Amino acid sequence: MITGAWVCLLAPLAGFLAILLAGTRITRRQAGIVSTASVFVGFAGALVAFLDAWSRDPDDRTELTTAWTWLKAGEFEVGLQLLVDPLSLVMMLIVTGVGGLIVLYSNGYMAGEDEERRYFAYMAFFVFSMLMLVMGGNLLLLLVGWGLVGLASYLLIGYYHDRTSAVAAAKKAFVINALGDAIMALGFFLLVAKLGSLDFGVVFDAAESGELSDTVVTLAALALLGGAVAKSAQIPFHTWLPDAMEGPTPVSALIHAATMVTAGVYLICRTHPVFEAAPDVQHLAAIIGMVTLLVAGVVALVQWDIKRVIAYSTMSQIGYMFVGAGVGAYGFAMFHLFTHAFFKALLFLAAGMVIHHLHGEQDIRKMGGLKSSMPFTHVTFLVGTLALIGIPPLSGFWSKDAIVSSAGAMGGVLGWTLYVGCLVGALLTGLYAMRLYFYVFRGEPAAGAAPAAAEHGHHGEGPQSMKIPVAVLAVGSAIAGLLQIPGVWEPFDTWIDPVAEPLVHPSVAEDYLTSLFAVTLGTIGIYLAWRAFTAGRELVRAGGVRTALEHKLWFDELYDAVFSRPAQAIAVGLRDRFEGPVVQGGLDEVAEGTLRGAAATSAAQTGLLRTYALAITISVAVLALVFLVVR
Amino acid sequence: MENFLVWVIWLVAAGACLVTGLRVVTASNPFSSALSLIGNLASLAVLYLLASGEFVAAAQVLVYAGAVMVMFLFVIAYLGGRADAPWAGGTRTIQIASVVTAAALLAVTLVALMLDAGGRLSDEADVDRAFGSPAEMGRYFLTDQLLAFEITSIVLLVAAVGGVVLGMRSEAEALADAEETA
Amino acid sequence: MSGPGIPWYLAISAMLFSIGVAGVLLRRSPLIVLLSLEIMLNASNLAFVGFSRLFGEMDGQVFALAVMAVAAAEVCVGLGLIVAMARRNLALDVDSFTELRG
């Protein structure tokens, strides 16, 4: 199991280093092949580890291995540790499996000049970082992986570096992620101060046994939540995700749909003992999830960019996962993460095929009627959309509704509020997802779209390297849900159980009742969207509401005014008042002083012999005097 | 009586020594300086005699006054008493500093002498008549101080070579001379 | 010994030495500088001889002779330099050689 895990971790790293060191000596195609191969090798390693774990007793599936002691400061020790257990194995399979498919897709999508070598290197690097995050055996290594995925995200969002909008988006993503990292690090400092260790075992035991005071545990949990919220683009740290769509579409699929943004959910599930010891924070996580899923769902109703709609959808679905983790249904949250990876990546990749087919057009108002010209994409996109909405028997149905019924099972004011909120979210999902589908694939082709489609007609919808991953993901989206049928078989839940035991257990009846509500609402949403589209109307027409939604509830403007402007003003002020006169002036003074000293000293070098002779004589006289006095 | 004579000779010699010394340093004509130096050397020889350094005195007169000073006079004659430079050099500050330093050096030494006079400097050793004679000198040179003897000879050799090299004509000069005579 | 004691010789030596120092530092013609240098060397010779008489050892006189030889050598080279300077029509002025300036 451990060997498989090491192979899984190191293969993408090897791929990254290979492309990096080969530099300009390899072509784009070769870089793409190396990258894809390395990720698939990682998948093979993960598979081996998984099969080994499967063959064991459920209680025997956790292994913590230490490579060497990485950091030692007094009594604080951190080893280079890998933790392979059911939770990390799920993530490893998702990251390398879906990741591999997406990198394969990129080979076709990113056709162009040789600069794409950089892209493939970054993709391999990202996979490695994400694996480091999920396989980290202690909090510090998790943080290392956490930071590295933030870096990979920055590098890939800003991939089109000559576009100022892309660069700005990359910076925004990185800054907000760094904010989350800093909050998490503060939490870690607290833990180190109180416990002297960042090992999972030590921290979790201390949290469970009550060794840490309530305040400390709450603060630590808050810090973890802060990091998770920033990484997973939940409110209030969500503003970076829509802008992150500036990156290439496969990047959006991998990082901002399937893996990186779900890292927050993974974190909560992994560190659940800390959250369980601070129940208020855990409930806060659920509330944040619900707020995000509603806000994102509503804002998605007025977006015109195909990728932005899907981005808000991602935000919304992760909100579901946060609700799941917040009520203690860790298995269900992870299951939704699993199915979401399939259908969200599918949606992004299919959207990529549309964009590719239309030569870079992303505005859905300029699309339409692609059902006939892109049949393969049409079918796969529809599968993904229906899975997203949660129509049985597709995967989303099984995973999403489990979370909702868990909220109901929790009960209380909070539980039922979450329950209702999630159901409203199901309605919203139906609305915005179908709206997107109708605009892109149904109706009349927009003026200008037809010639582009005709040009591309000669090579079909896309190369095989793009179609195969999409097909695989479509199949996955369809059947992956069947891994968890309440009341019949629940292998996923049982798999996760030893690592993260759920706090709530909805009964089978509750499950099916919830599903009924959800599917009904989803279908209502589809119907309303269809009605609006065929009538040529927009779904949200009320002026004030529409403006608010179009401005994404003015979050960006708020942050700009409160954080961005003052920060810039401070920076400019410091530069003018402090750095200029004091720092630069100080350095100038030092330089000038040195020059003056040198000039003064060189005045002694008169070049006249008599000066030197005089100096010698004076020294002799002084010495004689000294001798006289001393003796 | 004898003592008195010795004192007189000593005072005369010492006085001549100082006076000629001052003349060397202050004369503007290098010729006068050189001649004063010869006088200085002679009075020093007298002082050496009074201090039982017979051989040294003889060597002083023969080598120093006889050979070295003659060389000086030759060069001064060759140069024709060129007065290229003013008397004193350096800025006013340097001049004053020089005089002051010399005076300070003198003062320090005199003070040291006065403090020790009556101490370690007053026990003169008794010497026999052979002290300072050529025989004694020769014996020392060839036994105890052989190294000094040999090194001195090397120094003289080096100086001789140096003198020749310095006096050699450069290529440019040789060419110029050849042109002139052609 | 009759006559002045050794300190008197040493006093004369000191006075001669400082006269020589003043000459070396003050004068501008290289010839005069060399002559002042000779004064200094002679002063040290006198001191050597005086100390030799004080201690009854011949070493001082032996060394005085060595000093004399070295002085002769030095004068030889120094005068060679001055003659070379004159041959090249350089000014016989110690202050005009300022290539070490700065």
mmCIF file of C-alpha atoms in Angstrom, chain A residues 29 66 158 208 252 288 316 364 368 486 527 542 583 593 609:
data_model
loop_
_atom_site.group_PDB
_atom_site.id
_atom_site.type_symbol
_atom_site.label_atom_id
_atom_site.label_comp_id
_atom_site.label_asym_id
_atom_site.label_seq_id
_atom_site.Cartn_x
_atom_site.Cartn_y
_atom_site.Cartn_z
ATOM 1 C CA ARG A 29 3.639 17.116 -27.877
ATOM 2 C CA THR A 66 7.759 8.458 7.807
ATOM 3 C CA GLY A 158 -2.078 33.479 -15.191
ATOM 4 C CA GLU A 208 -11.146 14.722 21.725
ATOM 5 C CA SER A 252 -10.768 25.325 -14.689
ATOM 6 C CA ILE A 288 -21.411 29.231 5.280
ATOM 7 C CA SER A 316 -22.757 26.241 -5.068
ATOM 8 C CA ILE A 364 -23.751 32.159 -24.554
ATOM 9 C CA GLY A 368 -27.207 28.335 -29.904
ATOM 10 C CA PRO A 486 -29.395 4.086 0.613
ATOM 11 C CA TYR A 527 -39.626 23.335 -16.566
ATOM 12 C CA ALA A 542 -36.899 42.599 -11.774
ATOM 13 C CA VAL A 583 15.776 54.085 3.394
ATOM 14 C CA GLY A 593 29.979 59.272 3.515
ATOM 15 C CA LEU A 609 58.400 61.381 -0.385
#
